[in-house]
CSV table of C-alpha atoms in Angstrom, one decimal:
chain,number,residue,atom,x,y,z
A,1,MET,CA,18.2,2.9,-15.9
A,2,LYS,CA,14.9,5.2,-15.7
A,3,CYS,CA,14.7,8.7,-16.0
A,4,LEU,CA,11.7,11.5,-15.3
A,5,SER,CA,10.4,14.0,-17.4
A,6,TYR,CA,7.9,16.3,-15.9
A,7,SER,CA,5.2,18.5,-17.8
A,8,ASN,CA,3.6,21.8,-17.1
A,9,ARG,CA,0.7,22.6,-15.0
A,10,PHE,CA,-3.0,22.0,-15.8
A,11,TYR,CA,-5.2,23.9,-13.8
A,12,TYR,CA,-8.8,22.5,-13.4
A,13,LYS,CA,-10.1,26.1,-13.8
A,14,GLU,CA,-8.6,26.5,-17.2
A,15,LEU,CA,-10.2,22.9,-18.5
A,16,SER,CA,-13.9,22.3,-19.1
A,17,GLU,CA,-16.1,20.9,-16.4
A,18,GLU,CA,-16.6,17.8,-18.5
A,19,ASP,CA,-12.6,17.1,-18.8
A,20,ALA,CA,-12.1,18.3,-15.2
A,21,ASN,CA,-14.7,15.6,-13.8
A,22,CYS,CA,-13.4,13.0,-16.2
A,23,ILE,CA,-10.0,13.2,-14.6
A,24,LYS,CA,-11.1,13.4,-11.1
A,25,LYS,CA,-13.4,10.4,-11.7
A,26,ASP,CA,-10.7,8.5,-13.1
A,27,LEU,CA,-8.2,9.1,-10.3
A,28,ILE,CA,-10.8,7.8,-7.8
A,29,LEU,CA,-11.5,4.8,-10.1
A,30,TYR,CA,-7.9,3.8,-10.4
A,31,ASN,CA,-7.1,4.1,-6.8
A,32,SER,CA,-10.2,2.0,-6.0
A,33,MET,CA,-8.9,-0.6,-8.3
A,34,LEU,CA,-5.4,-0.4,-6.6
A,35,HIS,CA,-6.8,-0.9,-3.1
A,36,THR,CA,-9.0,-3.8,-4.2
A,37,ALA,CA,-5.8,-5.4,-5.9
A,38,TYR,CA,-3.9,-4.9,-3.0
A,39,LYS,CA,-6.2,-6.2,-0.7
A,40,LYS,CA,-6.5,-9.4,-3.0
A,41,LEU,CA,-2.9,-10.2,-3.7
A,42,TYR,CA,-2.4,-9.7,0.1
A,43,LEU,CA,-5.0,-12.3,1.2
A,44,THR,CA,-3.6,-14.7,-1.5
A,45,CYS,CA,-0.1,-14.1,-0.2
A,46,PHE,CA,-0.5,-14.6,3.5
A,47,HIS,CA,-3.8,-16.2,3.9
A,48,GLY,CA,-3.9,-18.5,1.0
A,49,VAL,CA,-7.4,-17.1,-0.5
A,50,LYS,CA,-7.5,-17.8,-4.2
A,51,ASP,CA,-10.4,-17.2,-6.5
A,52,ALA,CA,-11.3,-19.3,-9.6
A,53,VAL,CA,-11.3,-15.8,-11.8
A,54,SER,CA,-8.2,-13.8,-12.5
A,55,LEU,CA,-7.7,-10.7,-10.6
A,56,GLN,CA,-7.7,-8.6,-13.8
A,57,LYS,CA,-11.3,-10.2,-14.9
A,58,GLN,CA,-12.6,-9.5,-11.4
A,59,LEU,CA,-11.7,-5.8,-11.4
A,60,LYS,CA,-12.7,-5.3,-14.9
A,61,VAL,CA,-16.4,-6.8,-14.4
A,62,LYS,CA,-16.6,-5.1,-10.8
A,63,TYR,CA,-15.6,-1.3,-12.2
A,64,GLY,CA,-16.8,-1.8,-16.0
A,65,THR,CA,-13.5,-0.7,-17.6
A,66,ASN,CA,-11.2,-1.7,-20.3
A,67,ASP,CA,-8.2,-4.0,-19.5
A,68,TYR,CA,-5.7,-0.9,-19.2
A,69,PHE,CA,-6.7,0.4,-15.8
A,70,PRO,CA,-6.8,-3.0,-14.0
A,71,LEU,CA,-3.6,-4.2,-15.4
A,72,SER,CA,-2.0,-1.1,-14.2
A,73,ALA,CA,-3.6,-1.1,-10.8
A,74,ILE,CA,-2.5,-4.7,-10.5
A,75,HIS,CA,1.2,-4.0,-11.4
A,76,GLU,CA,1.3,-1.2,-9.0
A,77,ALA,CA,-0.2,-3.6,-6.1
A,78,ARG,CA,2.4,-6.1,-6.8
A,79,ALA,CA,5.3,-3.6,-6.5
A,80,LEU,CA,3.7,-2.2,-3.4
A,81,LEU,CA,3.3,-5.7,-1.7
A,82,LYS,CA,7.0,-6.8,-2.6
A,83,SER,CA,8.1,-3.5,-1.1
A,84,ASN,CA,6.2,-4.1,2.1
A,85,ILE,CA,7.7,-7.5,2.3
A,86,GLU,CA,11.4,-6.4,2.0
A,87,THR,CA,10.4,-3.5,4.4
A,88,ASN,CA,9.3,-6.2,6.9
A,89,GLN,CA,12.4,-8.3,6.3
A,90,ARG,CA,14.7,-5.3,7.0
A,91,LEU,CA,12.5,-4.2,10.2
A,92,LYS,CA,13.2,-7.8,11.5
A,93,LYS,CA,16.8,-7.8,10.9
A,94,ALA,CA,17.0,-4.3,12.6
A,95,CYS,CA,14.7,-5.7,15.6
A,96,THR,CA,17.0,-8.8,16.0
A,97,LYS,CA,20.2,-6.8,16.3
A,98,ARG,CA,18.5,-4.4,19.1
A,99,ILE,CA,17.3,-7.6,20.9
A,100,GLU,CA,21.0,-9.0,20.7
A,101,ARG,CA,22.3,-5.5,21.9
A,102,ILE,CA,20.0,-5.3,24.8
A,103,LYS,CA,20.9,-8.7,26.2
A,104,GLU,CA,24.5,-8.2,26.0
A,105,LYS,CA,23.8,-5.0,28.0
A,106,ILE,CA,21.8,-6.9,30.6
A,107,ARG,CA,24.6,-9.6,30.8
A,108,LYS,CA,27.0,-6.9,31.4
A,109,GLU,CA,24.8,-5.0,34.1
A,110,ASN,CA,24.2,-8.5,35.8
A,111,LYS,CA,27.7,-9.1,35.9
A,112,THR,CA,28.4,-5.6,37.4
A,113,LEU,CA,25.3,-6.5,40.2
A,114,GLN,CA,27.0,-9.7,41.2
A,115,ASN,CA,30.3,-8.3,41.9
A,116,TRP,CA,28.5,-5.5,44.1
A,117,GLN,CA,26.4,-8.0,45.8
A,118,LYS,CA,29.3,-10.2,46.4
A,119,LYS,CA,31.0,-7.1,48.1
A,120,LYS,CA,27.8,-6.7,50.3
A,121,GLU,CA,27.9,-10.2,51.6
A,122,GLN,CA,31.6,-9.5,52.6
A,123,LEU,CA,30.2,-6.6,54.5
A,124,ILE,CA,27.4,-8.7,56.1
A,125,GLN,CA,29.8,-11.5,56.8
A,126,LYS,CA,32.2,-8.9,58.5
A,127,SER,CA,29.3,-7.6,60.5
A,128,LYS,CA,28.1,-10.8,62.1
A,129,GLU,CA,31.8,-11.6,63.0
A,130,HIS,CA,31.7,-8.0,64.7
A,131,GLU,CA,34.6,-6.7,62.6
A,132,THR,CA,32.6,-3.9,61.3
A,133,SER,CA,34.2,-0.3,61.3
A,134,GLU,CA,32.7,3.2,60.8
A,135,ALA,CA,34.4,3.4,57.3
A,136,ASP,CA,32.9,-0.2,56.2
A,137,TYR,CA,29.2,1.1,57.4
A,138,LEU,CA,29.6,4.3,55.4
A,139,TYR,CA,30.9,2.5,52.3
A,140,GLU,CA,28.0,-0.1,52.6
A,141,VAL,CA,25.4,2.7,52.9
A,142,GLN,CA,26.7,5.3,50.8
A,143,ILE,CA,28.1,3.3,47.9
A,144,VAL,CA,27.2,-0.4,47.7
A,145,ASN,CA,23.6,0.1,48.4
A,146,PRO,CA,22.9,2.9,46.2
A,147,ASN,CA,24.9,1.0,43.4
A,148,ILE,CA,22.9,-2.2,43.9
A,149,LYS,CA,19.7,-0.2,43.7
A,150,GLN,CA,20.6,1.8,40.6
A,151,LEU,CA,22.0,-1.5,38.9
A,152,LYS,CA,18.8,-3.2,39.6
A,153,HIS,CA,16.5,-0.4,38.3
A,154,ARG,CA,18.6,-0.1,34.9
A,155,ILE,CA,18.2,-4.1,34.5
A,156,GLY,CA,14.5,-3.6,35.1
A,157,LEU,CA,14.3,-1.0,32.4
A,158,LEU,CA,16.3,-3.0,29.9
A,159,THR,CA,14.3,-6.1,30.5
A,160,PHE,CA,11.1,-4.0,29.8
A,161,LYS,CA,12.6,-2.9,26.5
A,162,LEU,CA,13.7,-6.4,25.7
A,163,ASN,CA,10.3,-7.7,26.1
A,164,ARG,CA,9.0,-4.7,23.9
A,165,GLU,CA,11.4,-5.7,21.1
A,166,THR,CA,10.5,-9.2,21.5
A,167,ASP,CA,7.0,-8.4,20.8
A,168,LYS,CA,7.7,-6.2,18.0
A,169,LEU,CA,9.6,-9.3,16.5
A,170,ASN,CA,6.6,-11.6,17.1
A,171,HIS,CA,4.3,-9.2,15.3
A,172,LEU,CA,6.8,-9.1,12.5
A,173,ASN,CA,7.0,-12.8,12.2
A,174,ILE,CA,3.4,-13.2,11.8
A,175,GLY,CA,3.6,-11.6,8.5
A,176,VAL,CA,3.5,-8.1,6.5
A,177,ARG,CA,1.1,-5.5,8.3
A,178,ALA,CA,-1.4,-4.5,5.6
A,179,ALA,CA,-1.2,-1.2,4.1
A,180,CYS,CA,-3.5,1.9,4.8
A,181,PHE,CA,-3.5,4.0,1.7
A,182,GLY,CA,-3.6,7.7,2.8
A,183,SER,CA,-1.7,6.9,6.3
A,184,ARG,CA,-3.2,6.0,9.3
A,185,LYS,CA,-2.2,9.4,11.0
A,186,LYS,CA,-4.2,11.2,8.8
A,187,LEU,CA,-7.1,8.9,8.9
A,188,HIS,CA,-7.3,9.7,12.9
A,189,HIS,CA,-6.8,13.7,12.5
A,190,ASP,CA,-7.6,14.9,9.3
A,191,LEU,CA,-10.2,13.0,7.1
A,192,GLU,CA,-10.2,15.1,4.0
A,193,ALA,CA,-6.7,15.1,3.9
A,194,TYR,CA,-6.9,11.3,4.1
A,195,ARG,CA,-9.3,10.8,1.3
A,196,TYR,CA,-7.0,13.3,-0.9
A,197,GLU,CA,-4.0,11.0,-0.3
A,198,ARG,CA,-6.0,8.0,-1.3
A,199,ARG,CA,-6.9,9.4,-4.8
A,200,LYS,CA,-3.9,11.9,-5.9
A,201,ARG,CA,-2.2,9.6,-8.1
A,202,MET,CA,-2.6,7.4,-11.0
A,203,LEU,CA,0.1,5.3,-12.8
A,204,ILE,CA,-0.5,3.9,-16.1
A,205,THR,CA,2.5,1.4,-17.1
A,206,GLY,CA,3.9,1.6,-20.8
A,207,ARG,CA,3.5,-0.6,-23.6
A,208,ARG,CA,6.1,-0.9,-26.5
A,209,GLN,CA,3.5,-2.7,-28.9
A,210,GLY,CA,2.1,0.6,-30.1
A,211,LYS,CA,2.7,3.8,-31.7
A,212,TYR,CA,2.6,6.2,-28.6
A,213,SER,CA,4.4,3.8,-26.0
A,214,ASN,CA,1.2,4.0,-23.8
A,215,ASN,CA,-2.4,3.0,-24.1
A,216,LEU,CA,-4.1,5.6,-22.3
A,217,PHE,CA,-1.6,8.6,-22.7
A,218,LYS,CA,-0.8,9.5,-26.5
A,219,TYR,CA,1.9,12.0,-27.0
A,220,HIS,CA,1.6,13.7,-30.3
A,221,LEU,CA,5.0,15.3,-30.9
A,222,GLU,CA,4.1,17.2,-33.8
A,223,SER,CA,1.4,19.2,-32.6
A,224,GLY,CA,2.5,19.0,-28.7
A,225,ILE,CA,-0.8,17.5,-27.5
A,226,MET,CA,-1.3,14.7,-25.0
A,227,VAL,CA,-4.5,12.8,-25.3
A,228,TYR,CA,-5.8,11.3,-22.5
A,229,ARG,CA,-8.5,8.1,-23.1
A,230,GLY,CA,-10.4,8.3,-19.9
A,231,THR,CA,-13.6,6.1,-19.1
A,232,LYS,CA,-15.9,8.7,-20.3
A,233,LYS,CA,-14.2,10.6,-22.9
A,234,GLU,CA,-11.0,11.8,-24.5
A,235,VAL,CA,-9.1,14.8,-23.0
A,236,HIS,CA,-6.8,16.8,-25.2
A,237,LEU,CA,-4.1,18.8,-23.1
A,238,PRO,CA,-1.4,20.9,-24.8
A,239,ILE,CA,1.7,19.7,-22.9
A,240,ARG,CA,5.1,20.4,-22.7
A,241,PHE,CA,8.0,18.3,-21.1
A,242,TYR,CA,11.1,20.0,-19.5
A,243,HIS,CA,14.2,18.0,-18.2
A,244,HIS,CA,14.7,14.9,-20.3
A,245,ALA,CA,12.2,15.8,-23.1
A,246,GLU,CA,14.6,14.7,-25.8
A,247,LYS,CA,14.7,11.1,-24.3
A,248,LEU,CA,10.9,11.1,-24.1
A,249,GLU,CA,10.7,12.1,-27.7
A,250,ARG,CA,13.4,9.5,-28.9
A,251,ALA,CA,11.2,6.8,-26.8
A,252,VAL,CA,8.0,7.6,-28.7
A,253,ARG,CA,9.7,7.7,-32.0
A,254,LEU,CA,11.3,4.3,-31.7
A,255,PRO,CA,9.7,1.5,-34.1
A,256,HIS,CA,7.2,-0.8,-33.0
A,257,ASN,CA,8.0,-3.4,-30.3
A,258,THR,CA,11.5,-1.9,-29.8
A,259,ALA,CA,13.3,-2.4,-26.3
A,260,GLY,CA,12.9,0.9,-24.5
A,261,LYS,CA,9.9,2.3,-26.3
A,262,ALA,CA,7.4,1.7,-23.4
A,263,VAL,CA,6.7,4.9,-21.4
A,264,ALA,CA,4.9,5.3,-18.2
A,265,TYR,CA,2.9,8.2,-17.3
A,266,GLU,CA,1.7,9.1,-13.8
A,267,LEU,CA,-0.9,11.9,-13.3
A,268,TYR,CA,-0.3,13.5,-10.0
A,269,ASP,CA,-3.1,15.5,-8.6
A,270,HIS,CA,-2.0,18.8,-6.5
A,271,GLY,CA,-5.6,20.0,-5.5
A,272,GLU,CA,-5.9,23.0,-7.9
A,273,TYR,CA,-3.8,21.7,-10.6
A,274,PHE,CA,-2.2,18.2,-11.9
A,275,ILE,CA,0.9,17.6,-13.8
A,276,ILE,CA,1.9,14.4,-15.9
A,277,LYS,CA,5.3,12.7,-15.4
A,278,ALA,CA,7.0,10.4,-18.1
A,279,ILE,CA,9.0,7.6,-17.0
A,280,ILE,CA,11.5,6.5,-19.6
A,281,GLU,CA,13.9,3.7,-19.9
A,282,VAL,CA,17.1,4.7,-20.6
A,283,GLU,CA,20.3,2.4,-21.5
A,284,PRO,CA,23.3,3.4,-19.4
A,285,LYS,CA,26.3,4.9,-21.0
A,286,MET,CA,29.5,3.0,-21.8
A,287,ILE,CA,32.1,3.3,-19.1
A,288,MET,CA,34.5,6.0,-20.7
A,289,THR,CA,37.0,6.3,-17.7
A,290,LYS,CA,40.3,4.4,-17.4
A,291,LYS,CA,42.3,3.4,-14.3
A,292,GLU,CA,45.5,4.1,-16.3
A,293,GLU,CA,44.9,7.8,-16.3
A,294,GLY,CA,44.7,7.7,-12.4
A,295,SER,CA,41.6,8.2,-10.1
A,296,ILE,CA,39.5,10.7,-8.2
A,297,GLY,CA,39.0,9.8,-4.4
A,298,ILE,CA,36.3,11.6,-2.4
A,299,ASP,CA,35.8,11.4,1.6
A,300,ILE,CA,32.3,12.2,2.6
A,301,ASN,CA,31.7,14.3,5.6
A,302,VAL,CA,28.9,15.9,7.3
A,303,ASN,CA,29.1,19.3,5.9
A,304,HIS,CA,31.8,19.0,2.9
A,305,ILE,CA,33.3,16.3,0.4
A,306,ALA,CA,37.2,16.2,0.3
A,307,VAL,CA,38.4,15.4,-3.1
A,308,ALA,CA,41.7,14.3,-4.3
A,309,HIS,CA,43.0,13.6,-7.7
A,310,ILE,CA,46.0,11.3,-8.5
A,311,ASP,CA,47.9,10.3,-11.8
A,312,ARG,CA,48.8,6.8,-12.6
A,313,GLN,CA,51.7,6.6,-10.3
A,314,GLY,CA,49.5,7.5,-7.4
A,315,ASN,CA,51.0,11.1,-7.0
A,316,LEU,CA,48.9,13.8,-5.9
A,317,CYS,CA,47.9,16.1,-8.6
A,318,ARG,CA,45.1,18.2,-7.1
A,319,GLN,CA,43.1,18.5,-4.0
A,320,GLN,CA,40.0,20.5,-3.2
A,321,ILE,CA,37.0,20.9,-0.6
A,322,LEU,CA,33.6,21.0,-1.8
A,323,PRO,CA,31.1,22.7,0.8
A,324,MET,CA,27.8,21.3,1.3
A,325,LYS,CA,25.6,23.1,3.7
A,326,LEU,CA,22.8,21.1,4.9
A,327,LYS,CA,22.2,22.1,8.4
A,328,GLY,CA,18.9,24.0,8.9
A,329,LYS,CA,17.7,23.3,5.4
A,330,THR,CA,14.3,21.9,4.1
A,331,ARG,CA,14.4,18.4,2.6
A,332,ASN,CA,14.1,20.0,-0.9
A,333,GLN,CA,16.9,22.4,-0.2
A,334,ARG,CA,19.2,19.4,1.2
A,335,LYS,CA,18.4,17.5,-1.9
A,336,HIS,CA,19.3,20.4,-4.3
A,337,GLU,CA,22.6,20.9,-2.4
A,338,ILE,CA,23.6,17.2,-2.5
A,339,ALA,CA,22.6,17.2,-6.4
A,340,GLU,CA,24.6,20.2,-7.0
A,341,THR,CA,27.7,18.7,-5.2
A,342,ALA,CA,27.4,15.4,-6.9
A,343,SER,CA,27.1,17.1,-10.4
A,344,ARG,CA,30.3,19.0,-9.5
A,345,ILE,CA,32.3,15.8,-8.6
A,346,ILE,CA,30.9,13.9,-11.9
A,347,HIS,CA,31.8,16.7,-14.0
A,348,GLU,CA,35.6,16.5,-13.0
A,349,CYS,CA,35.5,12.8,-13.4
A,350,VAL,CA,34.0,13.5,-17.2
A,351,HIS,CA,36.6,16.1,-17.7
A,352,THR,CA,39.5,14.1,-16.8
A,353,HIS,CA,38.3,10.7,-17.7
A,354,LYS,CA,39.2,9.3,-14.3
A,355,PRO,CA,37.3,6.9,-12.3
A,356,LEU,CA,35.4,7.9,-9.0
A,357,VAL,CA,36.7,6.0,-5.6
A,358,MET,CA,34.7,6.1,-2.6
A,359,GLU,CA,34.0,4.2,0.7
A,360,ALA,CA,31.7,1.5,1.1
A,361,LEU,CA,30.3,2.8,4.2
A,362,ASP,CA,27.1,1.6,6.1
A,363,PHE,CA,25.8,3.8,9.0
A,364,SER,CA,22.9,1.5,9.9
A,365,ASP,CA,24.5,-0.3,12.6
A,366,LYS,CA,25.6,2.9,14.2
A,367,LYS,CA,22.5,4.7,14.0
A,368,GLN,CA,20.7,1.7,15.6
A,369,LYS,CA,23.3,2.3,18.6
A,370,GLN,CA,22.5,6.0,18.9
A,371,ARG,CA,20.9,5.5,22.5
A,372,TYR,CA,23.9,4.6,23.7
A,373,GLN,CA,26.2,7.4,22.2
A,374,PRO,CA,26.8,11.1,23.3
A,375,LYS,CA,24.1,13.7,22.3
A,376,GLY,CA,26.2,15.5,20.0
A,377,LEU,CA,27.4,12.2,18.0
A,378,ASN,CA,23.6,11.3,17.8
A,379,ARG,CA,22.7,14.6,16.3
A,380,MET,CA,25.5,14.2,13.8
A,381,LEU,CA,24.8,10.5,12.5
A,382,SER,CA,21.0,11.9,12.2
A,383,GLU,CA,21.8,14.7,10.2
A,384,PHE,CA,24.4,12.8,7.9
A,385,ALA,CA,22.8,11.8,5.0
A,386,TYR,CA,25.4,9.7,3.5
A,387,ALA,CA,23.2,7.1,1.8
A,388,GLN,CA,21.6,10.1,0.0
A,389,ILE,CA,24.7,11.5,-1.0
A,390,SER,CA,26.3,8.5,-2.3
A,391,GLU,CA,23.1,7.3,-4.0
A,392,ALA,CA,23.1,10.7,-5.8
A,393,ILE,CA,26.7,10.6,-6.8
A,394,GLU,CA,26.3,6.7,-8.2
A,395,ARG,CA,23.0,7.8,-10.0
A,396,LYS,CA,24.8,10.6,-11.7
A,397,ALA,CA,28.0,8.6,-12.5
A,398,VAL,CA,25.7,5.8,-14.2
A,399,TYR,CA,24.2,8.4,-16.1
A,400,GLU,CA,27.4,10.0,-17.3
A,401,GLY,CA,29.3,6.5,-17.9
A,402,ILE,CA,31.8,7.1,-14.9
A,403,GLU,CA,33.1,4.0,-13.2
A,404,VAL,CA,32.4,4.0,-9.3
A,405,ILE,CA,35.1,2.0,-7.4
A,406,LYS,CA,34.1,1.3,-4.0
A,407,VAL,CA,36.8,0.4,-1.2
A,408,ASP,CA,37.0,-0.7,2.3
A,409,PRO,CA,37.0,2.1,4.6
A,410,ALA,CA,39.2,0.6,7.3
A,411,TYR,CA,42.1,2.7,8.3
A,412,THR,CA,41.9,5.6,5.7
A,413,SER,CA,41.7,8.3,8.1
A,414,LEU,CA,44.2,7.1,10.4
A,415,ILE,CA,46.6,6.3,7.5
A,416,GLY,CA,46.3,9.9,5.9
A,417,LYS,CA,46.7,11.2,9.5
A,418,LEU,CA,49.8,9.6,10.1
A,419,LYS,CA,51.3,9.6,6.8
A,420,TYR,CA,50.2,12.4,4.5
A,421,VAL,CA,48.8,15.3,6.9
A,422,ARG,CA,52.3,16.6,7.7
A,423,ASP,CA,54.2,15.8,4.7
A,424,LYS,CA,51.9,17.1,2.3
A,425,GLY,CA,50.2,19.9,4.2
A,426,MET,CA,46.6,18.8,4.2
A,427,SER,CA,43.7,18.5,6.2
A,428,VAL,CA,42.9,14.8,7.8
A,429,HIS,CA,39.9,14.6,5.4
A,430,GLN,CA,41.7,15.5,2.3
A,431,ALA,CA,44.5,13.0,3.3
A,432,ALA,CA,41.8,10.3,3.7
A,433,SER,CA,40.3,11.2,0.1
A,434,TYR,CA,44.2,10.6,-1.0
A,435,VAL,CA,44.2,7.3,0.6
A,436,ILE,CA,40.9,6.4,-1.0
A,437,ALA,CA,42.0,7.4,-4.2
A,438,ARG,CA,45.1,5.3,-4.2
A,439,LYS,CA,43.5,2.3,-2.8
A,440,GLY,CA,40.9,2.5,-5.6
A,441,ILE,CA,43.7,1.7,-8.5
A,442,GLY,CA,45.5,-0.8,-6.5
A,443,TYR,CA,48.1,1.0,-4.3
A,444,LYS,CA,48.6,-0.4,-0.9
A,445,GLU,CA,49.9,1.6,2.3
A,446,LYS,CA,52.9,0.0,4.4
A,447,ILE,CA,51.6,2.1,7.4
A,448,LEU,CA,48.8,-0.2,7.6
A,449,ARG,CA,51.0,-3.3,8.5
A,450,GLU,CA,53.0,-0.9,10.8
A,451,TYR,CA,49.7,0.2,12.5
A,452,ARG,CA,48.7,-3.4,13.1
A,453,VAL,CA,52.1,-4.2,14.5
A,454,PHE,CA,51.5,-1.3,17.0
A,455,VAL,CA,48.1,-2.0,18.0
A,456,LYS,CA,49.4,-5.4,18.7
A,457,GLU,CA,52.7,-4.7,20.5
A,458,LYS,CA,52.8,-1.1,21.8
A,459,GLN,CA,49.2,-0.4,22.8
A,460,THR,CA,50.2,-0.8,26.3
A,461,GLN,CA,52.9,1.7,26.3
A,462,ALA,CA,50.5,4.2,24.8
A,463,GLU,CA,48.0,3.7,27.4
A,464,GLN,CA,50.7,4.2,29.8
A,465,TRP,CA,51.7,7.5,28.3
A,466,ALA,CA,48.2,8.5,27.9
A,467,ALA,CA,47.7,7.8,31.7
A,468,ILE,CA,50.6,9.8,32.6
A,469,GLY,CA,49.3,12.8,30.4
A,470,LYS,CA,45.9,12.5,32.0
A,471,LYS,CA,47.3,12.9,35.5
A,472,VAL,CA,49.0,15.8,34.7
A,473,GLY,CA,45.9,17.4,33.3
A,474,LYS,CA,47.1,19.1,30.1
A,475,ALA,CA,45.2,16.9,27.7
A,476,SER,CA,42.6,14.3,27.2
A,477,ILE,CA,43.0,10.8,27.2
A,478,LYS,CA,42.3,10.6,23.6
A,479,GLU,CA,44.8,13.4,22.5
A,480,CYS,CA,47.5,11.7,24.7
A,481,GLN,CA,47.1,8.4,22.8
A,482,LEU,CA,47.4,10.0,19.6
A,483,THR,CA,50.5,11.7,20.5
A,484,ALA,CA,52.0,8.4,21.6
A,485,ILE,CA,50.8,6.8,18.3
A,486,LEU,CA,52.7,9.8,16.3
A,487,ALA,CA,55.7,9.4,18.8
A,488,LEU,CA,55.9,5.7,17.9
A,489,PHE,CA,55.8,6.3,14.3
A,490,ARG,CA,58.5,9.1,14.2
C-alpha cells in the first residue's frame, strides 16, 4: 500500500536564479526523455522496431546525463504504456457491448416494422378486392403509414450508429493510440498551456540501496533540508512534509537494502511555485475486526449512506444516516465530502471491532445504457459517484486494518422493504443496510425464497391487480404492483 506526503511550497522568486533555472531545465530534460522513451517503447510493442543498444544507454548518450533520469523516465513510460493498453481493452469491451445492444434494438424495430407492413399488405389486398371502408382508409393513412415511416427512420439512425461503433471498434483493434503529452485539445487551442502541461512534473523512482532512499532527492532529517542533485548543481531546499510525515521519516531511517525503504519523489510545477510529493510504501495493518462481534452494513445512495450495526445474533443494535451533499459542488469539494464520510464509517468499525459489509455493485453497464433511460435516471446515474465512494471506503479500511466484506446486492432493498420497514420502523435504505449486514456474517433471509415463488406463481395475479388499479386511476402501475406484492405476503 502506498501513501503520499506533500511538502510546503517553493516559490521560484524566493530561490536564486541559478537554482530556479536548474529546476526548470531539469523538468524540460526529464519530460523530453519521457516522451522519447514512450515513443521507443510504443514502436517496439506495436511495430516490432528493436534497437541493438538498450533504451537506457540511448537516452543517456542523447541527453548526456547520469543513469537516474533515464531509468525513471523509462519506468514511467512503461507504466503509461501498460495503462493505455488496459484502457484500450476496456474501451473495446464497452464498444462491443454497445454494438450488441444496438443490434438487439435494430432486431426489435425490424420485427415491429414487419408487423406493420403485414397490416399494410392486408389493407392493400382488401382494397384490391374492393372491400375497403372509410375507417380502413383512415387507419392506413393516419396510423399505419406514419408508423412505418417512423420505424424506417429509427432503423436508419440505429444503422448509422451501428456503423459508427463498428468503425470505432476496428480502430481500437488496430492498436493503442499513441499518447499526446499535454492533451490534443490544448495543442489546438492554447499552445502555451500545452507546453506547460508537457513539462510540469518529474517523477524520480526510489531506491532502497542507499542512505536517503532516493538517488536525486536526499532528505536530511536532522536539518530539515532536501538536497536535489540536478544536472548542473545541487539545490538545497528547506522542506517540511505534512500528512504522513512520520511514515516518510521511518522509511528514510530504515537500514540499507530493507523492504519499504525506497521513496519516490515527484516534483510538480505550479507556475509560480513547485511542491515535492513523497510516495512511500507502507505495509497494511493486520485485520483487527472479528465477525463474532457482529458487523456494520452500509447502503450507498446518491446523497447519503445508510448504516446498520448488528450483533453476533444478527439483531439490530443501532442505525444511522450519514448525509453526503455532493450535488452542485466542485470536484475537490465532492472528494473532501466523500473522504470525511468514509472516515466516519471506518471510525465506527475501529471503535466496535466489527467488519464492514457493503454491496458489490457495478454501474458501468447501466451508465452505458443511459441513452435509453429517462432523463432523471440518467442524471442520477451520472452524479452517483459509487466507484469513488467505495474506493475511498476500501482504501481507508485497508489503512486502518478493517475487513471489508462484499455481498451480492440481489434483493437487498426488496427484502428490507417487505420484511423490516414496517416491523422495525426504518426507511427502505436503512432496512437494506440491515439486510446487507446480516448477509455479511452468513444470515440468510427466508423471504428470498418466498419472493422467488411469488415471481414464478403469482406474477399474473399481481399484474391483474395492477391493471385494475390503473383503470381506476388512483395509482400508477408500479404502485399497484407493489401493493399487490405486499398483499400477497400479509
